[in-house]
């Protein structure tokens, strides 16, 4: 999603839309996740994003778009973030502690939602880095499992440590009291690394184009009649994946016009 810095001209020094951080977990020196209280009024569809941030030094909120990583039924909200050393927001947000407050604008939006896809057999979730966040929400939503016979998660990071957040999530799904039974036999998890050795290597784009992922998982190549795809990564990744999906005959969907795939840009700055 957008990395544009948004400031609110009408902001006052009083912290608006404040939510309290309940837990923080650091995965690597580049990645962390945190949970916070959820505004009672906030309704969202799994996969959507909201603007969150901190009060800036000038008294104006410093907000960025973050996918909600928790499912729509969760009492709290979860976010997964990169730490950018000189990033105006993440250089400060990475130091947030339980009990402290963040700003959260309760206006969820986004195209990475099940409603923007036509019915299909298989749902592919393609993510690089923190692009796994909206899928962390969707994977914990019963609707995902009710709508699809098979869900394939391809997540690629530079090294194994960066895959941890997604790996933990996938490992916990079968134990989840709400969706554990729905998930059984339906999930294919395909994590890869590009800069460190691991059981599976390579970029998502390369593993799709070479056909390796289809061979490894015993799944037929992308078929516009059966496959639905959600994409969340860097601008370059999204652009390269779109070329592959277009070439396979899939069309981009939107809330107003569901089709075969949807794309969202992961938070990067
Ligand atoms: P690579 O290591 O070959 O650049 P980052 O941490 O820089 O956001 O990257 C996350 C992952 O996304 C890395 O494994 C990276 O691979 C991969 N990646 C970056 N750009 C692309 C792209 N255009 N197509 C496919 N994968 C990409």
Coordinates of C-alpha atoms and ligand atoms in Angstrom, one line a residue:
X1 CA 0.0 0.0 0.0
X2 CA 1.0 3.6 -0.1
X3 CA 4.1 4.8 1.6
X4 CA 3.1 8.4 1.2
X5 CA 3.4 10.4 4.4
X6 CA 0.0 11.7 5.4
X7 CA -0.5 14.6 7.7
X8 CA -3.8 15.9 8.9
X9 CA -4.1 19.7 8.6
X10 CA -6.9 19.7 11.1
X11 CA -4.9 17.8 13.8
X12 CA -4.6 19.3 17.3
X13 CA -1.9 18.4 19.8
X14 CA -4.4 16.2 21.6
X15 CA -3.8 12.6 20.5
X16 CA -6.7 11.7 18.2
X17 CA -8.0 8.1 17.7
X18 CA -5.6 6.8 20.4
X19 CA -5.2 3.1 20.9
X20 CA -3.0 1.3 23.5
X21 CA -0.3 -1.1 22.6
X22 CA -0.8 -4.4 24.3
X23 CA 2.3 -6.4 23.1
X24 CA 5.4 -6.1 20.9
X25 CA 7.5 -8.8 19.4
X26 CA 10.8 -8.2 17.5
X27 CA 11.6 -10.8 14.9
X28 CA 14.9 -9.4 13.4
X29 CA 16.6 -6.1 13.5
X30 CA 14.5 -5.2 10.4
X31 CA 11.1 -6.6 11.5
X32 CA 8.6 -6.4 14.4
X33 CA 5.0 -7.0 15.1
X34 CA 2.7 -5.4 17.7
X35 CA -0.8 -5.7 18.9
X36 CA -3.1 -2.9 20.2
X37 CA -6.6 -2.2 21.4
X38 CA -9.3 -2.1 18.8
X39 CA -11.8 0.8 18.6
X40 CA -15.3 -0.6 19.2
X41 CA -16.6 1.2 16.1
X42 CA -14.0 -0.4 13.8
X43 CA -15.4 -3.0 11.4
X44 CA -13.1 -4.2 8.6
X45 CA -12.8 -7.0 6.1
X46 CA -9.8 -9.3 6.5
X47 CA -7.0 -8.0 4.2
X48 CA -7.8 -4.3 4.5
X49 CA -5.5 -1.6 5.8
X50 CA -5.8 1.5 8.0
X51 CA -3.7 4.5 8.6
X52 CA -1.7 4.3 11.9
X53 CA 1.1 6.3 13.4
X54 CA 2.4 8.5 16.1
X55 CA 2.2 12.2 16.9
X56 CA 4.9 14.0 15.0
X57 CA 7.3 16.5 16.6
X58 CA 5.4 19.4 15.0
X59 CA 2.2 18.3 16.7
X60 CA 0.8 16.8 13.5
X61 CA 0.1 13.0 13.3
X62 CA 2.6 11.0 11.3
X63 CA 0.6 8.3 9.6
X64 CA 1.2 5.5 7.2
X65 CA -0.9 2.8 5.7
X66 CA -0.6 -0.6 7.5
X67 CA -2.4 -3.8 6.6
X68 CA -4.3 -5.2 9.6
X69 CA -2.6 -8.5 10.3
X70 CA -5.3 -9.8 12.7
X71 CA -8.6 -11.3 11.4
X72 CA -11.8 -9.4 11.4
X73 CA -13.1 -11.3 14.5
X74 CA -10.2 -10.6 16.8
X75 CA -10.7 -8.3 19.8
X76 CA -7.4 -6.7 19.3
X77 CA -5.5 -5.4 16.2
X78 CA -2.2 -6.7 15.0
X79 CA 0.4 -5.0 12.7
X80 CA 3.6 -6.3 11.2
X81 CA 6.2 -3.7 10.3
X82 CA 9.6 -3.1 8.9
X83 CA 12.1 -0.9 10.8
X84 CA 13.6 1.7 8.6
X85 CA 16.5 3.4 10.5
X86 CA 15.8 6.8 9.0
X87 CA 12.1 6.3 8.3
X88 CA 10.2 9.2 9.9
X89 CA 7.6 6.8 11.5
X90 CA 9.2 3.4 11.8
X91 CA 12.4 4.8 13.4
X92 CA 10.2 5.7 16.3
X93 CA 7.5 3.1 16.1
X94 CA 10.0 0.3 16.5
X95 CA 10.6 1.4 20.0
X96 CA 7.0 1.3 21.0
X97 CA 6.2 -0.5 24.3
X98 CA 3.1 -2.1 25.8
X99 CA 1.0 0.6 27.5
X100 CA 2.0 3.3 25.1
X101 CA -0.4 4.8 22.6
X102 CA -0.5 4.9 18.8
X103 CA -2.9 6.8 16.5
X104 CA -5.3 4.7 14.5
X105 CA -7.7 6.2 12.0
X106 CA -10.7 3.8 12.0
X107 CA -11.3 3.9 8.2
X108 CA -10.3 0.6 6.7
X109 CA -9.9 0.3 2.9
X110 CA -8.1 -1.9 0.4
X111 CA -8.5 -4.3 -2.5
X112 CA -6.9 -7.4 -1.0
X113 CA -10.3 -8.7 0.0
X114 CA -12.2 -11.9 -0.9
X115 CA -15.1 -9.8 -2.3
X116 CA -12.8 -8.5 -5.1
X117 CA -12.3 -12.0 -6.4
X118 CA -14.6 -14.2 -8.5
X119 CA -15.4 -17.6 -7.0
X120 CA -12.6 -20.1 -7.7
X121 CA -11.0 -23.4 -6.6
X122 CA -7.5 -22.3 -5.5
X123 CA -6.5 -19.1 -3.7
X124 CA -2.8 -18.1 -4.1
X125 CA -1.3 -15.6 -1.6
X126 CA 1.9 -14.2 -2.9
X127 CA 4.0 -12.0 -0.5
X128 CA 7.4 -10.7 -0.1
X129 CA 8.7 -9.3 3.3
X130 CA 6.0 -7.6 5.3
X131 CA 3.6 -8.2 2.5
X132 CA 2.5 -11.3 4.5
X133 CA 0.6 -9.1 6.9
X134 CA -2.8 -8.9 5.1
X135 CA -2.5 -12.7 4.5
X136 CA -2.0 -13.2 8.3
X137 CA -5.5 -11.7 8.6
X138 CA -7.1 -13.6 5.7
X139 CA -5.5 -17.0 6.8
X140 CA -7.2 -16.6 10.1
X141 CA -10.6 -15.8 8.6
X142 CA -13.0 -18.7 8.3
X143 CA -14.5 -17.2 5.0
X144 CA -11.2 -17.9 3.2
X145 CA -11.4 -21.6 4.0
X146 CA -15.1 -21.8 3.3
X147 CA -14.6 -20.2 -0.2
X148 CA -11.6 -22.2 -1.4
X149 CA -10.7 -25.9 -1.7
X150 CA -7.0 -25.0 -1.6
X151 CA -4.9 -22.1 -0.3
X152 CA -1.3 -21.7 -1.4
X153 CA 0.9 -19.3 0.5
X154 CA 4.1 -18.3 -1.2
X155 CA 6.3 -16.0 1.0
X156 CA 9.7 -14.9 0.0
X157 CA 12.3 -13.1 2.2
X158 CA 16.0 -12.5 2.1
X159 CA 16.7 -15.0 4.9
X160 CA 15.1 -17.6 7.2
X161 CA 14.7 -15.3 10.2
X162 CA 12.6 -13.0 8.1
X163 CA 10.2 -15.9 7.3
X164 CA 9.5 -16.5 11.0
X165 CA 6.4 -14.4 11.4
X166 CA 4.6 -16.2 8.6
X167 CA 6.0 -19.6 9.6
X168 CA 4.7 -19.2 13.1
X169 CA 1.3 -18.2 11.9
X170 CA 1.0 -21.1 9.5
X171 CA 2.2 -23.5 12.2
X172 CA -0.5 -22.3 14.6
X173 CA -3.4 -22.5 12.1
X174 CA -4.3 -26.2 12.7
X175 CA -4.5 -25.5 16.4
X176 CA -6.8 -22.5 16.0
X177 CA -10.1 -23.3 17.7
X178 CA -12.1 -21.3 15.1
X179 CA -10.5 -22.5 11.8
X180 CA -8.3 -25.4 12.7
X181 CA -10.7 -28.0 11.2
X182 CA -11.4 -25.9 8.1
X183 CA -7.7 -25.7 7.3
X184 CA -7.0 -29.4 7.4
X185 CA -5.6 -30.6 4.1
X186 CA -6.2 -27.3 2.3
X187 CA -3.1 -25.3 3.0
X188 CA 0.1 -25.4 1.0
X189 CA 2.9 -23.3 2.5
X190 CA 5.8 -22.4 0.2
X191 CA 8.3 -20.2 1.9
X192 CA 11.5 -19.3 0.1
X193 CA 14.7 -17.4 0.7
X194 CA 16.8 -15.5 -1.8
X195 CA 20.0 -14.6 0.1
X196 CA 20.4 -17.5 2.6
X197 CA 20.3 -21.2 2.2
X198 CA 17.0 -22.8 3.2
X199 CA 15.0 -25.9 2.1
X200 CA 13.5 -23.8 -0.7
X201 CA 15.3 -21.0 -2.6
X202 CA 14.4 -18.4 -5.1
X203 CA 12.1 -15.5 -5.9
X204 CA 8.3 -16.1 -6.3
X205 CA 8.5 -14.8 -9.8
X206 CA 11.2 -17.3 -10.8
X207 CA 9.5 -20.2 -9.1
X208 CA 6.2 -19.4 -10.9
X209 CA 7.8 -18.8 -14.3
X210 CA 10.0 -21.9 -14.2
X211 CA 7.0 -24.0 -13.1
X212 CA 9.0 -25.3 -10.0
X213 CA 6.3 -24.4 -7.5
X214 CA 3.6 -26.3 -9.5
X215 CA 5.9 -29.4 -9.8
X216 CA 6.9 -29.2 -6.1
X217 CA 3.2 -28.9 -4.9
X218 CA 1.7 -31.1 -7.6
X219 CA -0.6 -28.4 -8.8
X220 CA -1.5 -27.6 -12.4
X221 CA -0.3 -24.2 -13.9
X222 CA -2.3 -21.1 -13.3
X223 CA -5.8 -21.4 -14.9
X224 CA -8.1 -18.4 -15.1
X225 CA -11.1 -20.6 -14.5
X226 CA -9.8 -22.1 -11.2
X227 CA -7.0 -19.9 -9.7
X228 CA -7.4 -16.7 -7.8
X229 CA -4.4 -14.7 -6.7
X230 CA -3.7 -12.0 -4.1
X231 CA -0.4 -10.2 -4.3
X232 CA 1.3 -8.0 -1.7
X233 CA 4.9 -6.9 -1.9
X234 CA 7.1 -4.1 -3.2
X235 CA 6.2 -2.1 -6.2
X236 CA 8.7 -4.0 -8.4
X237 CA 7.5 -7.4 -7.1
X238 CA 3.8 -6.4 -7.7
X239 CA 4.7 -5.2 -11.2
X240 CA 6.6 -8.4 -12.1
X241 CA 3.9 -10.7 -10.7
X242 CA 1.2 -8.8 -12.6
X243 CA 3.0 -9.5 -15.9
X244 CA 3.1 -13.2 -15.1
X245 CA -0.6 -13.2 -14.1
X246 CA -1.7 -11.2 -17.1
X247 CA 0.3 -13.6 -19.3
X248 CA -1.5 -16.6 -17.7
X249 CA -4.8 -14.9 -18.7
X250 CA -5.9 -13.7 -15.3
X251 CA -7.5 -10.2 -14.9
X252 CA -7.1 -7.7 -12.1
X253 CA -10.2 -7.3 -9.9
X254 CA -11.5 -4.6 -7.7
X255 CA -14.2 -4.2 -5.1
X256 CA -16.6 -2.9 -7.7
X257 CA -15.6 -5.5 -10.3
X258 CA -14.4 -8.8 -9.0
X259 CA -12.0 -10.8 -11.2
X260 CA -9.1 -13.3 -10.9
X261 CA -6.4 -11.4 -9.0
X262 CA -5.9 -8.4 -6.7
X263 CA -2.8 -6.5 -5.8
X264 CA -1.7 -4.3 -2.9
X265 CA 1.6 -2.6 -2.1
X266 CA 3.2 -3.6 1.2
X267 CA 4.3 -0.9 3.5
X268 CA 7.9 -0.1 2.9
X269 CA 9.1 3.2 4.5
Ligands
LIG1 P1 16.2 -10.6 -3.6 O1 16.9 -10.9 -2.4 O2 16.6 -11.4 -4.8 O3 16.2 -9.1 -3.9 P2 13.1 -6.8 0.5 O4 13.6 -7.4 1.8 O5 14.2 -6.1 -0.2 O6 11.8 -6.1 0.6 O7 12.8 -8.1 -0.4 C1 12.0 -9.2 0.0 C2 12.1 -10.3 -0.9 O8 11.5 -10.0 -2.2 C3 13.5 -10.7 -1.2 O9 13.6 -12.1 -1.1 C4 13.7 -10.2 -2.6 O10 14.6 -11.0 -3.4 C5 12.3 -10.3 -3.2 N1 12.1 -9.5 -4.3 C6 12.4 -8.2 -4.5 N2 12.1 -7.6 -5.6 C7 11.5 -8.6 -6.3 C8 10.9 -8.7 -7.6 N3 10.8 -7.7 -8.4 N4 10.4 -9.9 -8.0 C9 10.5 -11.0 -7.2 N5 11.0 -11.0 -5.9 C10 11.5 -9.8 -5.5

